[in-house]
Amino acid sequence: MEVVAYLNNSDLLLEDEHGVAVIGGSSYVLSVGDKVFIQNPINTDAKVYSVKISFAHVEHCMLHDDEIQIKFEGCHESLKSYVQKTTVH
């Protein structure tokens, strides 16, 4: 999935051909254009997954290991509802 936007509370919006996801908790500073490859669940209750990260603006092709929390997965329509519920007014 590719990082396509920043959301509230330093969460990131990812997108691919299957839908969208909101993630948080990365050890790395991710930017728009970076790619996140979701691997294996570490804690299914907390939705924490191991991931591999490819940085868009780095000249080498090395993948970096990290852990992220998936806060939302779904389609664009259900994302609108998620964002409305989680946005602090």
PDB file of C-alpha atoms in Angstrom:
ATOM      1  CA  MET A   1       0.000   0.000   0.000  1.00  0.00           C
ATOM      2  CA  GLU A   2       1.199   3.520  -0.702  1.00  0.00           C
ATOM      3  CA  VAL A   3       1.138   6.427   1.737  1.00  0.00           C
ATOM      4  CA  VAL A   4      -1.219   8.950   0.109  1.00  0.00           C
ATOM      5  CA  ALA A   5      -2.028  11.449   2.898  1.00  0.00           C
ATOM      6  CA  TYR A   6      -1.586  12.491   6.494  1.00  0.00           C
ATOM      7  CA  LEU A   7      -4.589  12.375   8.825  1.00  0.00           C
ATOM      8  CA  ASN A   8      -5.359  13.661  12.297  1.00  0.00           C
ATOM      9  CA  ASN A   9      -3.185  12.570  15.234  1.00  0.00           C
ATOM     10  CA  SER A  10      -0.206  11.819  12.926  1.00  0.00           C
ATOM     11  CA  ASP A  11      -1.965   8.843  11.357  1.00  0.00           C
ATOM     12  CA  LEU A  12      -1.301   8.014   7.717  1.00  0.00           C
ATOM     13  CA  LEU A  13      -3.707   7.077   4.948  1.00  0.00           C
ATOM     14  CA  LEU A  14      -2.586   4.180   2.743  1.00  0.00           C
ATOM     15  CA  GLU A  15      -4.188   3.127  -0.514  1.00  0.00           C
ATOM     16  CA  ASP A  16      -3.923   0.341  -3.070  1.00  0.00           C
ATOM     17  CA  GLU A  17      -6.196  -1.324  -5.607  1.00  0.00           C
ATOM     18  CA  HIS A  18      -8.057  -3.177  -2.807  1.00  0.00           C
ATOM     19  CA  GLY A  19      -8.993  -0.160  -0.673  1.00  0.00           C
ATOM     20  CA  VAL A  20      -7.632   2.122   2.004  1.00  0.00           C
ATOM     21  CA  ALA A  21      -6.153   1.797   5.480  1.00  0.00           C
ATOM     22  CA  VAL A  22      -5.257   4.168   8.298  1.00  0.00           C
ATOM     23  CA  ILE A  23      -2.096   3.323  10.206  1.00  0.00           C
ATOM     24  CA  GLY A  24      -0.218   4.698  13.160  1.00  0.00           C
ATOM     25  CA  GLY A  25       2.727   3.865  15.348  1.00  0.00           C
ATOM     26  CA  SER A  26       5.557   3.574  12.848  1.00  0.00           C
ATOM     27  CA  SER A  27       9.115   3.901  14.146  1.00  0.00           C
ATOM     28  CA  TYR A  28      10.053   5.662  10.907  1.00  0.00           C
ATOM     29  CA  VAL A  29       8.915   9.035   9.618  1.00  0.00           C
ATOM     30  CA  LEU A  30       6.861   8.115   6.575  1.00  0.00           C
ATOM     31  CA  SER A  31       6.123  10.457   3.688  1.00  0.00           C
ATOM     32  CA  VAL A  32       3.593  10.556   0.882  1.00  0.00           C
ATOM     33  CA  GLY A  33       4.776   8.097  -1.780  1.00  0.00           C
ATOM     34  CA  ASP A  34       6.408   5.616   0.620  1.00  0.00           C
ATOM     35  CA  LYS A  35       5.184   2.028   0.360  1.00  0.00           C
ATOM     36  CA  VAL A  36       4.123  -0.140   3.308  1.00  0.00           C
ATOM     37  CA  PHE A  37       3.910  -3.914   2.794  1.00  0.00           C
ATOM     38  CA  ILE A  38       1.788  -5.455   5.543  1.00  0.00           C
ATOM     39  CA  GLN A  39       3.223  -8.808   6.608  1.00  0.00           C
ATOM     40  CA  ASN A  40       2.181 -10.860   9.648  1.00  0.00           C
ATOM     41  CA  PRO A  41       0.019 -10.045  12.646  1.00  0.00           C
ATOM     42  CA  ILE A  42       1.945  -9.473  15.875  1.00  0.00           C
ATOM     43  CA  ASN A  43      -1.077  -8.784  18.080  1.00  0.00           C
ATOM     44  CA  THR A  44      -4.429  -9.405  16.411  1.00  0.00           C
ATOM     45  CA  ASP A  45      -6.456  -7.852  19.258  1.00  0.00           C
ATOM     46  CA  ALA A  46      -4.541  -4.568  18.989  1.00  0.00           C
ATOM     47  CA  LYS A  47      -4.264  -4.898  15.165  1.00  0.00           C
ATOM     48  CA  VAL A  48      -0.471  -4.577  15.256  1.00  0.00           C
ATOM     49  CA  TYR A  49       1.326  -5.991  12.204  1.00  0.00           C
ATOM     50  CA  SER A  50       4.894  -6.427  11.068  1.00  0.00           C
ATOM     51  CA  VAL A  51       5.551  -4.464   7.900  1.00  0.00           C
ATOM     52  CA  LYS A  52       8.264  -3.786   5.380  1.00  0.00           C
ATOM     53  CA  ILE A  53       8.717  -0.195   4.281  1.00  0.00           C
ATOM     54  CA  SER A  54      10.147   1.134   1.027  1.00  0.00           C
ATOM     55  CA  PHE A  55      10.965   4.836   1.074  1.00  0.00           C
ATOM     56  CA  ALA A  56      10.076   6.685  -2.126  1.00  0.00           C
ATOM     57  CA  HIS A  57      12.894   9.230  -1.971  1.00  0.00           C
ATOM     58  CA  VAL A  58      15.792   6.881  -1.213  1.00  0.00           C
ATOM     59  CA  GLU A  59      18.107   5.741  -3.987  1.00  0.00           C
ATOM     60  CA  HIS A  60      18.591   2.182  -2.699  1.00  0.00           C
ATOM     61  CA  CYS A  61      15.998  -0.578  -2.809  1.00  0.00           C
ATOM     62  CA  MET A  62      16.378  -1.816   0.759  1.00  0.00           C
ATOM     63  CA  LEU A  63      13.212  -2.698   2.693  1.00  0.00           C
ATOM     64  CA  HIS A  64      13.035  -1.652   6.342  1.00  0.00           C
ATOM     65  CA  ASP A  65      11.284  -3.753   9.022  1.00  0.00           C
ATOM     66  CA  ASP A  66       8.820  -2.072  11.364  1.00  0.00           C
ATOM     67  CA  GLU A  67       5.584  -2.578  13.272  1.00  0.00           C
ATOM     68  CA  ILE A  68       2.406  -0.564  12.746  1.00  0.00           C
ATOM     69  CA  GLN A  69      -1.113  -0.487  14.099  1.00  0.00           C
ATOM     70  CA  ILE A  70      -3.905  -0.670  11.557  1.00  0.00           C
ATOM     71  CA  LYS A  71      -6.605   1.645  12.864  1.00  0.00           C
ATOM     72  CA  PHE A  72      -8.958   1.280   9.884  1.00  0.00           C
ATOM     73  CA  GLU A  73      -9.334  -0.860   6.766  1.00  0.00           C
ATOM     74  CA  GLY A  74     -12.039  -0.539   4.144  1.00  0.00           C
ATOM     75  CA  CYS A  75     -13.310   1.411   1.164  1.00  0.00           C
ATOM     76  CA  HIS A  76     -13.379   5.176   0.562  1.00  0.00           C
ATOM     77  CA  GLU A  77     -17.028   5.481   1.641  1.00  0.00           C
ATOM     78  CA  SER A  78     -16.476   3.800   4.998  1.00  0.00           C
ATOM     79  CA  LEU A  79     -13.308   5.903   5.462  1.00  0.00           C
ATOM     80  CA  LYS A  80     -15.435   9.067   5.461  1.00  0.00           C
ATOM     81  CA  SER A  81     -17.439   7.716   8.383  1.00  0.00           C
ATOM     82  CA  TYR A  82     -14.276   6.681  10.260  1.00  0.00           C
ATOM     83  CA  VAL A  83     -12.712  10.130   9.824  1.00  0.00           C
ATOM     84  CA  GLN A  84     -15.881  11.867  11.016  1.00  0.00           C
ATOM     85  CA  LYS A  85     -15.984   9.679  14.152  1.00  0.00           C
ATOM     86  CA  THR A  86     -12.305  10.169  15.006  1.00  0.00           C
ATOM     87  CA  THR A  87     -11.907  13.864  14.229  1.00  0.00           C
ATOM     88  CA  VAL A  88     -11.839  16.019  17.340  1.00  0.00           C
ATOM     89  CA  HIS A  89     -13.903  19.195  16.970  1.00  0.00           C
TER      90      HIS A  89
END
